[in-house]
XYZ file of C-alpha atoms in Angstrom:
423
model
C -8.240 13.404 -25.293
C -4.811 14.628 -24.857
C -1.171 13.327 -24.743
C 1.798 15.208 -23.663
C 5.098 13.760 -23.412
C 6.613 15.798 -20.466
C 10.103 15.051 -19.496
C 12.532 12.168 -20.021
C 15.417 11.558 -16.958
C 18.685 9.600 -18.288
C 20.384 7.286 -16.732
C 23.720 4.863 -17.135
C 23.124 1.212 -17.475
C 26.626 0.896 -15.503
C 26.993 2.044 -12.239
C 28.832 2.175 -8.778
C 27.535 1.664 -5.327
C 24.440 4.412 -4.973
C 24.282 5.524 -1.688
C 21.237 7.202 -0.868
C 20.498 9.788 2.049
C 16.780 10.000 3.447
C 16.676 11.919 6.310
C 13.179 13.766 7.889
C 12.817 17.547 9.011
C 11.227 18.419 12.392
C 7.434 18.058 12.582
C 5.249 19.759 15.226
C 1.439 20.159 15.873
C -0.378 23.346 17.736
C -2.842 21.254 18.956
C -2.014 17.953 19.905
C 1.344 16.281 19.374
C 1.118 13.024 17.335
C 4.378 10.045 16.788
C 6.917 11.213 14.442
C 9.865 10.290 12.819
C 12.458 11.396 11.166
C 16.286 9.951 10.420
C 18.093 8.638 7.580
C 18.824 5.709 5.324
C 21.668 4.982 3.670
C 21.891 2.455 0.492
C 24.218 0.540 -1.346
C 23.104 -1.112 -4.225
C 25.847 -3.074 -5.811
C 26.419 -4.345 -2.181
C 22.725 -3.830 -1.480
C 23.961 -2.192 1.781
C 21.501 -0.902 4.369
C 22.378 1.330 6.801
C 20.013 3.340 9.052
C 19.679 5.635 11.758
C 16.234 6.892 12.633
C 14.933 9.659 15.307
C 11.443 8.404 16.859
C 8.926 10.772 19.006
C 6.785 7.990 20.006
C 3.052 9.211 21.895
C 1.043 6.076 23.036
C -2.647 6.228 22.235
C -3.553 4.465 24.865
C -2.547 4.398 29.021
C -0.351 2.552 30.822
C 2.308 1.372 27.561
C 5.654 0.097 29.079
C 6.547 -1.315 25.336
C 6.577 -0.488 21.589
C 7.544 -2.944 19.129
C 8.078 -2.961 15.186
C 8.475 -5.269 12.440
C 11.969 -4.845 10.574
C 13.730 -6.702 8.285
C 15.720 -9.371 9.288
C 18.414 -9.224 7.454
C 20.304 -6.629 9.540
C 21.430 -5.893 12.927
C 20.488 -3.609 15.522
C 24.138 -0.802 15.917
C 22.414 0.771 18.545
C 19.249 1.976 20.407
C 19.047 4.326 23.266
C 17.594 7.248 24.687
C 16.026 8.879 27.554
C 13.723 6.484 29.960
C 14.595 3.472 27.283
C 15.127 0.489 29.699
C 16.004 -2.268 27.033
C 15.052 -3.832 23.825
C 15.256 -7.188 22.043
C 15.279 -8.034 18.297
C 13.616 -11.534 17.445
C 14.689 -12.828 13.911
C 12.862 -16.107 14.401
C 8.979 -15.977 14.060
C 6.681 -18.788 13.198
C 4.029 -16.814 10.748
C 5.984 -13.899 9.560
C 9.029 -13.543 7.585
C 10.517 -10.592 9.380
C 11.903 -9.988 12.471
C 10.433 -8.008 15.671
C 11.925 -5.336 17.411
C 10.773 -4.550 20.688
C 11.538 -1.507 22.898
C 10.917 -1.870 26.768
C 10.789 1.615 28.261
C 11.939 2.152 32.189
C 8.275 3.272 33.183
C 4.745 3.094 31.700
C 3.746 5.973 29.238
C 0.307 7.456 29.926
C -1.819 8.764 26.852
C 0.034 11.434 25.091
C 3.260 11.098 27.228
C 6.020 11.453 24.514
C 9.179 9.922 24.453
C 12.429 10.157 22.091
C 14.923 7.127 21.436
C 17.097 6.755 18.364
C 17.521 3.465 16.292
C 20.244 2.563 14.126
C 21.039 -0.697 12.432
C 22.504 -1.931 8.923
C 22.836 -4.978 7.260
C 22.630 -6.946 3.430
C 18.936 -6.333 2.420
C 18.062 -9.854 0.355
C 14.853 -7.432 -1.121
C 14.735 -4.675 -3.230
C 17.300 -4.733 -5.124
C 17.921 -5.502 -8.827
C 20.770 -3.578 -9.778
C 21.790 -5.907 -12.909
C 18.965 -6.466 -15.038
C 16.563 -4.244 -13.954
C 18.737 -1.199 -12.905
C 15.538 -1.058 -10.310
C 15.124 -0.242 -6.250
C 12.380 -0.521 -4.404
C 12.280 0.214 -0.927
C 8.395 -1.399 -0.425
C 6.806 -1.456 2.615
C 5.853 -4.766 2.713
C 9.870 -5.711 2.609
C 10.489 -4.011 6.081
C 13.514 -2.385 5.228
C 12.021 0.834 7.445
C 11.002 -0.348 10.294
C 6.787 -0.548 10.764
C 4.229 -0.453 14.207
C 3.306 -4.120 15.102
C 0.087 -2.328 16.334
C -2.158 -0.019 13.682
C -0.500 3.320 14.649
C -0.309 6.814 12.668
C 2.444 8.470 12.514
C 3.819 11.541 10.484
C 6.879 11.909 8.595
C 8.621 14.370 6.491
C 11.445 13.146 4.245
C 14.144 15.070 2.294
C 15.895 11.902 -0.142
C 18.636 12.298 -2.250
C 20.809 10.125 -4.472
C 24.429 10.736 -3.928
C 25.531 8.744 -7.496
C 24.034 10.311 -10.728
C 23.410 6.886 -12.129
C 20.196 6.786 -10.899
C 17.459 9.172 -9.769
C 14.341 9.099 -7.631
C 10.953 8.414 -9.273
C 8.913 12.088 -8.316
C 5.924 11.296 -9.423
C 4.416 14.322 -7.591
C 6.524 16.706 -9.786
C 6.300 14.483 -12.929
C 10.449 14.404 -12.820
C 13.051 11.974 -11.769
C 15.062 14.090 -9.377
C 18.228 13.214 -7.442
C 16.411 15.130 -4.812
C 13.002 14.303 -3.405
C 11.078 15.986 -0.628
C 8.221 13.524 1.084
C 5.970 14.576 3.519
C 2.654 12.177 4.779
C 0.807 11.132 7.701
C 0.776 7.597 7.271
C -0.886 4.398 9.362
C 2.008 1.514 10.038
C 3.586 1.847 6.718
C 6.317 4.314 4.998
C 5.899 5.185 1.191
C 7.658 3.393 -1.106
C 10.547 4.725 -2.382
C 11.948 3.823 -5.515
C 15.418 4.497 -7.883
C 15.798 3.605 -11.019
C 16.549 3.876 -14.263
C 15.352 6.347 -17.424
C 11.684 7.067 -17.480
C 9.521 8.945 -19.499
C 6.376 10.925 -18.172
C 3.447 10.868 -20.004
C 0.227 12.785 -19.426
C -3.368 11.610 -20.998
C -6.057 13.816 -20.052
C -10.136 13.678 -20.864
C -12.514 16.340 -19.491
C -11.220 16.604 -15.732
C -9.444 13.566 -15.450
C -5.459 13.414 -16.122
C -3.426 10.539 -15.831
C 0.738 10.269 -15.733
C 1.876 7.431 -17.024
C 5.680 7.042 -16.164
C 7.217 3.930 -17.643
C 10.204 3.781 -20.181
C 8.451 1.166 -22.989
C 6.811 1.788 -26.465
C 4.431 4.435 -27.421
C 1.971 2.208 -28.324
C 2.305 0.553 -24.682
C 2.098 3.840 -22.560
C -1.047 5.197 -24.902
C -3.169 1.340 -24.285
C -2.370 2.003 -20.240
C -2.699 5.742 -20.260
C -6.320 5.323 -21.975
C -7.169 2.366 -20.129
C -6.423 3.974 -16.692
C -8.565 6.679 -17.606
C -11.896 4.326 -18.358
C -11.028 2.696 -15.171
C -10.925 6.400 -13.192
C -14.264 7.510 -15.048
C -15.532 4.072 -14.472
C -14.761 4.159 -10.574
C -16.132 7.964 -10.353
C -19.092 6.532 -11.751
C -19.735 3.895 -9.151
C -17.518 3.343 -5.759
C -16.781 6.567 -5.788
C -19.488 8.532 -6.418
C -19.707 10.633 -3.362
C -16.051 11.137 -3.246
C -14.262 11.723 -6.403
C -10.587 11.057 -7.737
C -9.207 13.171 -10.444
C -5.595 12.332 -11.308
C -2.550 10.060 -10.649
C 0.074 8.145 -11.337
C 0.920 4.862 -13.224
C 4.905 3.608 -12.551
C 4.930 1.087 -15.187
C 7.576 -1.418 -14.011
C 6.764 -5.032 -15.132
C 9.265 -7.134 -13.664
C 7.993 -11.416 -13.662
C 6.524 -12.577 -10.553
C 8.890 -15.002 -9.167
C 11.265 -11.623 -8.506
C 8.581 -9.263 -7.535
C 4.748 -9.538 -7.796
C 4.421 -6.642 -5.445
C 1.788 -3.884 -6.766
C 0.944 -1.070 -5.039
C -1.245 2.098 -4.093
C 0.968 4.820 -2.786
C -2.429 6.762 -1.397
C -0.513 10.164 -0.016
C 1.809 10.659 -3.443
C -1.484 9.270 -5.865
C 0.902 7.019 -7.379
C 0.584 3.366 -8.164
C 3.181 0.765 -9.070
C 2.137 -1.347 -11.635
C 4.257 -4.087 -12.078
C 2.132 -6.894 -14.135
C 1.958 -6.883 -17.861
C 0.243 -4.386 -19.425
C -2.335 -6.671 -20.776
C -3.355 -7.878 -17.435
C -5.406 -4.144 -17.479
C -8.072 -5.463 -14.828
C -5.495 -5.547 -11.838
C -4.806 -2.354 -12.307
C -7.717 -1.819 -11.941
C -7.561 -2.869 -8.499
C -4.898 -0.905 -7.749
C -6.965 2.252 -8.662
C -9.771 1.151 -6.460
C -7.444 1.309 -3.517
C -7.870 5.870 -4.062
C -11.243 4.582 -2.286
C -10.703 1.295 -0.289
C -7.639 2.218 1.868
C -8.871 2.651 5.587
C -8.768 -0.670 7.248
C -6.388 -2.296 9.902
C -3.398 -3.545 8.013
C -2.701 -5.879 10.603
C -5.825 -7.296 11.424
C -8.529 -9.047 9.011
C -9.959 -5.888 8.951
C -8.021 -5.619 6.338
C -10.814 -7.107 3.847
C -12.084 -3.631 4.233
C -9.182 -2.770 1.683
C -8.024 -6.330 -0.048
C -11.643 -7.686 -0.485
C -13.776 -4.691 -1.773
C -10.773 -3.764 -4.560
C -10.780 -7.375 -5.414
C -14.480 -7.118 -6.193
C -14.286 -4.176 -7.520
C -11.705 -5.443 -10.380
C -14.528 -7.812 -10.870
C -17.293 -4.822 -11.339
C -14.544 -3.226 -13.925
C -14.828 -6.877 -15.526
C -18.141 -6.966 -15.464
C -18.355 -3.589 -17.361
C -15.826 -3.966 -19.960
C -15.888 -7.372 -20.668
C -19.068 -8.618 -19.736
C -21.109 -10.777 -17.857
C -20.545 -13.840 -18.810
C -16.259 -13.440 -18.443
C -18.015 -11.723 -14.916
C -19.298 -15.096 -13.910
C -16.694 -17.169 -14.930
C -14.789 -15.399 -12.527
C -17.250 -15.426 -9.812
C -17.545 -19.021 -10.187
C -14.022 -19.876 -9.201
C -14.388 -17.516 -6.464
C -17.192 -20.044 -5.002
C -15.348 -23.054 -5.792
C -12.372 -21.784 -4.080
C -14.063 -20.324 -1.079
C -15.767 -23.691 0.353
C -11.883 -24.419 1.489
C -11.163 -21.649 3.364
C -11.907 -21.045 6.955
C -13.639 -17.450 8.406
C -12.757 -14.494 7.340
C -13.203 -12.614 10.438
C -11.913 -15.458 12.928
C -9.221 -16.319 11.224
C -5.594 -14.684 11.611
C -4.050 -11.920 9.881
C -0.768 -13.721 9.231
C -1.957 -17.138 9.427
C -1.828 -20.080 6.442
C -4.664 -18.677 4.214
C -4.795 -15.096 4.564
C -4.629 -14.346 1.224
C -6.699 -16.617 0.192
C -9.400 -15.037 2.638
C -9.130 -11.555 1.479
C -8.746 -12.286 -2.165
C -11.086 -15.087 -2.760
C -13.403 -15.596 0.096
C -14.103 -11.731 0.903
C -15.014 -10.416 -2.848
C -17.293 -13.668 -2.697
C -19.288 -12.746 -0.097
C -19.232 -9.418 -0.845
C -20.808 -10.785 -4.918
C -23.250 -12.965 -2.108
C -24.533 -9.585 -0.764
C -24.902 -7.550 -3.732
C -27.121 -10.826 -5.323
C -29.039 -10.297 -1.773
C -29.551 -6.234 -2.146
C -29.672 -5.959 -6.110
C -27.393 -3.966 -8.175
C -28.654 -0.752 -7.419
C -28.577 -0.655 -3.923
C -25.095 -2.288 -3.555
C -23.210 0.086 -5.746
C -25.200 3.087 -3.178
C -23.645 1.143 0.099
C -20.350 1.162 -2.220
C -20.595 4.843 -2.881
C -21.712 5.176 0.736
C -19.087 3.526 2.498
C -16.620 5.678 0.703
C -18.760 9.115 1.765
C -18.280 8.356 5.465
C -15.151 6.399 5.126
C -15.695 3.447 7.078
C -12.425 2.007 8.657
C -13.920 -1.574 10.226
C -16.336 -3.783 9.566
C -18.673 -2.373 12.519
C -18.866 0.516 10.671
C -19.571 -1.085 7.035
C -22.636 -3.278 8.695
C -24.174 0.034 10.140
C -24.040 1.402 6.409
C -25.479 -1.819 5.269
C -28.380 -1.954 7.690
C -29.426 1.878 6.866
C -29.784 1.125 3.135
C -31.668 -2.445 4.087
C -32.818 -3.826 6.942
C -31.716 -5.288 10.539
C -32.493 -8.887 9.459
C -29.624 -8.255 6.136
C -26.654 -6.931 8.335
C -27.441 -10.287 10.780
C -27.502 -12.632 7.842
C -24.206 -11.093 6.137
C -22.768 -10.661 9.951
C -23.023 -14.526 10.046
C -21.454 -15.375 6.546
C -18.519 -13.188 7.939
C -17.742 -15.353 10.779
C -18.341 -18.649 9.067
C-alpha cells in the first residue's frame, strides 16, 4: 500500500467578498441535438451574494410542450427572462411540500420533439445556504440547495463550465486534477442536477493506492485521520468490487473530507461525473461513507419520483452489507431490526409521494428493509448476483429491477416483492 502526499493549496483565514465567475462554452452534437446550458454565476460570500445569468437551449423530449419549469432557490428574484417565442413566465416562492420556489416558462407555441428553443435567465438575490464564510471558510454550491436552477421533470442536459475565483483567498476544490485551482474547467451530461461546486479553504491531497485501486483523500486534518479514511475507503472500494459491482468495476476517486455538525449541513454527496464524494460526517462514522461509495453503482433512478429508491434504498442496504462484513452479523441485525420496527409506520413506498411527509423515511428505512426481506427470500448468493446484475444492465426503474429479479428466480418472487412495494 502506498501514500503520497501530492500538493497542498494555501489559503487566508481573512478575506473580502469572493466573487466567483462560472460561465459554460458552446456545446453541439453531430447527431442529435440534446438541452444545454451554459451562463454564469456570480458570488459574494461575505454578503453571500448571488447573481446569475444563464443561456438555456431547451429540446423537449416529448410533443406538444407549451411549458418548462424549474426549481430555484427562493431566496432571489427573477432580473429578467426573455427570448425568442418566450410568451411569459411566473416564479412561485410559496409551495406546500417543497422548500424552494418554481419557475415556470410559458412559451408562445407548443414545441414538438426535438424543436429547440433559446431564452436567457438572470436573477440574484441573498442565498440563506451555502455559505460559511466565518468558521468554516467553506462554500458549497449543492444541488439540493437550488442555487442553479434544476428540471421539475427528470431531464438530461449537458453542460460545460469554465469557473474561476476572482479573490485569491480561496480556491476551487479540483478534485479531477488533485489541485485547488482558482480556475476550474467542468464538463458533464447530467440528469436534473448541476455538480456541486465548492471553495474553500487549504487542503491537502492525499493518494493511498493497493493493487489497482487509488484513492485521493483531500481534507486538511491530521495524518493519522486522512491514513484511517484513505485505508478505509479502499476496503470499502475492494469490498464493493467484490459484490454490487462485480460486473462493472470502480477503480479510483475522491474523498473531500469536510465534517461540518449536522444542524449546519448534513448534506453528503456522490458527485458521479467528477468521482468525487463529499464526506461531511465524522470520520468515525466510516459505514456512511460507505454509502456514499455505493452511489459509483446505484445512481440511475428518477430523482424526482420514488423511483428514487433505486438510488437511496439499495446504498442504504448496501452500507448495511459493508456492516455486515466488517463488523458482523450480529451489529448487522441490530440494525436490521430497527429497520423493521421503524418500517410498520410508514406508508408505500411506491404510492407514496416524492416530496411528501415521510419520504425519507421510505427510502432510508422502509426500502433497504424490503430489499433485507428479499435477499432472506432468494438467499445470499443469489441476491448479491441480482445486485451485481442490476448494475451490468443498469437498470433505471423499478420495471426494470423486477425483470432482473424474475430471470434469476421465478414469476411467483417478482409478484410477491411487486406487492410488498406497493403496500
Amino acid at each position: 500500500m502506498k501514500i503520497y502526499n501530492i500538493k497542498k493549496g494555501y489559503l487566508l483565514l481573512m478575506f473580502p467578498l469572493l466573487t466567483l465567475c462560472i460561465f459554460n462554452i458552446g456545446y453541439s452534437k453531430t447527431v442529435n441535438e440534446s438541452t444545454s446550458i451554459k451562463g454564469y454565476l456570480y458570488l459574494g460570500v461575505v454578503e453571500r451574494h448571488v447573481e446569475a445569468k444563464l443561456e438555456y437551449k431547451y429540446v423537449p423530449i416529448e410533443a406538444g410542450i407549451s411549458e418548462v419549469s424549474f426549481y430555484l432557490t427562493n431566496d432571489v428574484e427573477i432580473d429578467e427572462l426573455h427570448g425568442h417565442g418566450i410568451k411569459d413566465y411566473s416564479f412561485s416562492k410559496e409551495n406546500a411540500q417543497i422548500p424552494f420556489g418554481i419557475l415556470t416558462v410559458e412559451f408562445k407555441e407548443q414545441l414538438e420533439i426535438g424543436q429547440a428553443i433559446e431564452f436567457t435567465l438572470s436573477y440574484s438575490g441573498r442565498s440563506t445556504k451555502g455559505f460559511w464564510p466565518n468558521k468554516y471558510k467553506w462554500i458549497d454550491i449543492d444541488p439540493d440547495f437550488m442555487i442553479l436552477p434544476s428540471f421539475t421533470d427528470y431531464h438530461t442536459f449537458d453542460y460545460e463550465i469554465k469557473a474561476r475565483v476572482n479573490d485569491s483567498d480561496y480556491k476551487f476544490v479540483d478534485a479531477k486534477n488533485q489541485q485547488m485551482t482558482s480556475r476550474l474547467n467542468v464538463e458533464a451530461t447530467s440528469a436534473n442536477y448541476f455538480s456541486s461546486i465548492v471553495a474553500g479553504s487549504e487542503m491537502n491531497f492525499n493518494q493511498f493506492t493497493e493493487g489497482s485501486y487509488t484513492v485521493n483523500i483531500i481534507s486538511n486534518k491530521a495524518d493519522s485521520v486522512v491514513n484511517y479514511l484513505g485505508n478505509k475507503s479502499l476496503e470499502i472500494l475492494k469490498f464493493f468490487n467484490n459484490t454490487i459491482g462485480e460486473k462493472k468495476k470502480v477503480n479510483s476517486f475522491s474523498v473531500l473530507y469536510r465534517p461540518m455538525p449536522d444542524s449546519i449541513f448534513r448534506t453528503m454527496r456522490n458527485l458521479t461525473n467528477d468521482r468525487l464524494i463529499m464526506f461531511t460526517h465524522n470520520h468515525d462514522l466510516i459505514h456512511t461513507l460507505a454509502h456514499e461509495v455505493s452511489h459509483f453503482w446505484w445512481n440511475r433512478g428518477n430523482d424526482y419520483t420514488m423511483e428514487k429508491w433505486l438510488d437511496e434504498s439499495f446504498a442504504q442496504y448496501s452500507e448495511l452489507l459493508y456492516v455486515r462484513h466488517t463488523e458482523g452479523l450480529e451489529k448487522f441485525q441490530e440494525k436490521v431490526n430497527h429497520l423493521e420496527k421503524e418500517s410498520q409506520r410508514l406508508p408505500s413506498l411506491l404510492k407514496s409521494d416524492r416530496f411528501g411527509k415521510n419520504w425519507s423515511d421510505i427510502l432510508y428505512v422502509k426500502g433497504p428493509y424490503l430489499l433485507y426481506q428479499l435477499e432472506e427470500v432468494l438467499g445470499k448468493e443469489k441476491f448479491m448476483l441480482l445486485l451485481s446484475n442490476l448494475n451490468e444492465v443498469e437498470v433505471s426503474n423499478t420495471e426494470e429491477m423486477l425483470n432482473e429479479l424474475e430471470k434469476i428466480s421465478n414469476s411467483e418472487v417478482r409478484n410477491m416483492f411487486y406487492q410488498k412495494l406497493n403496500e
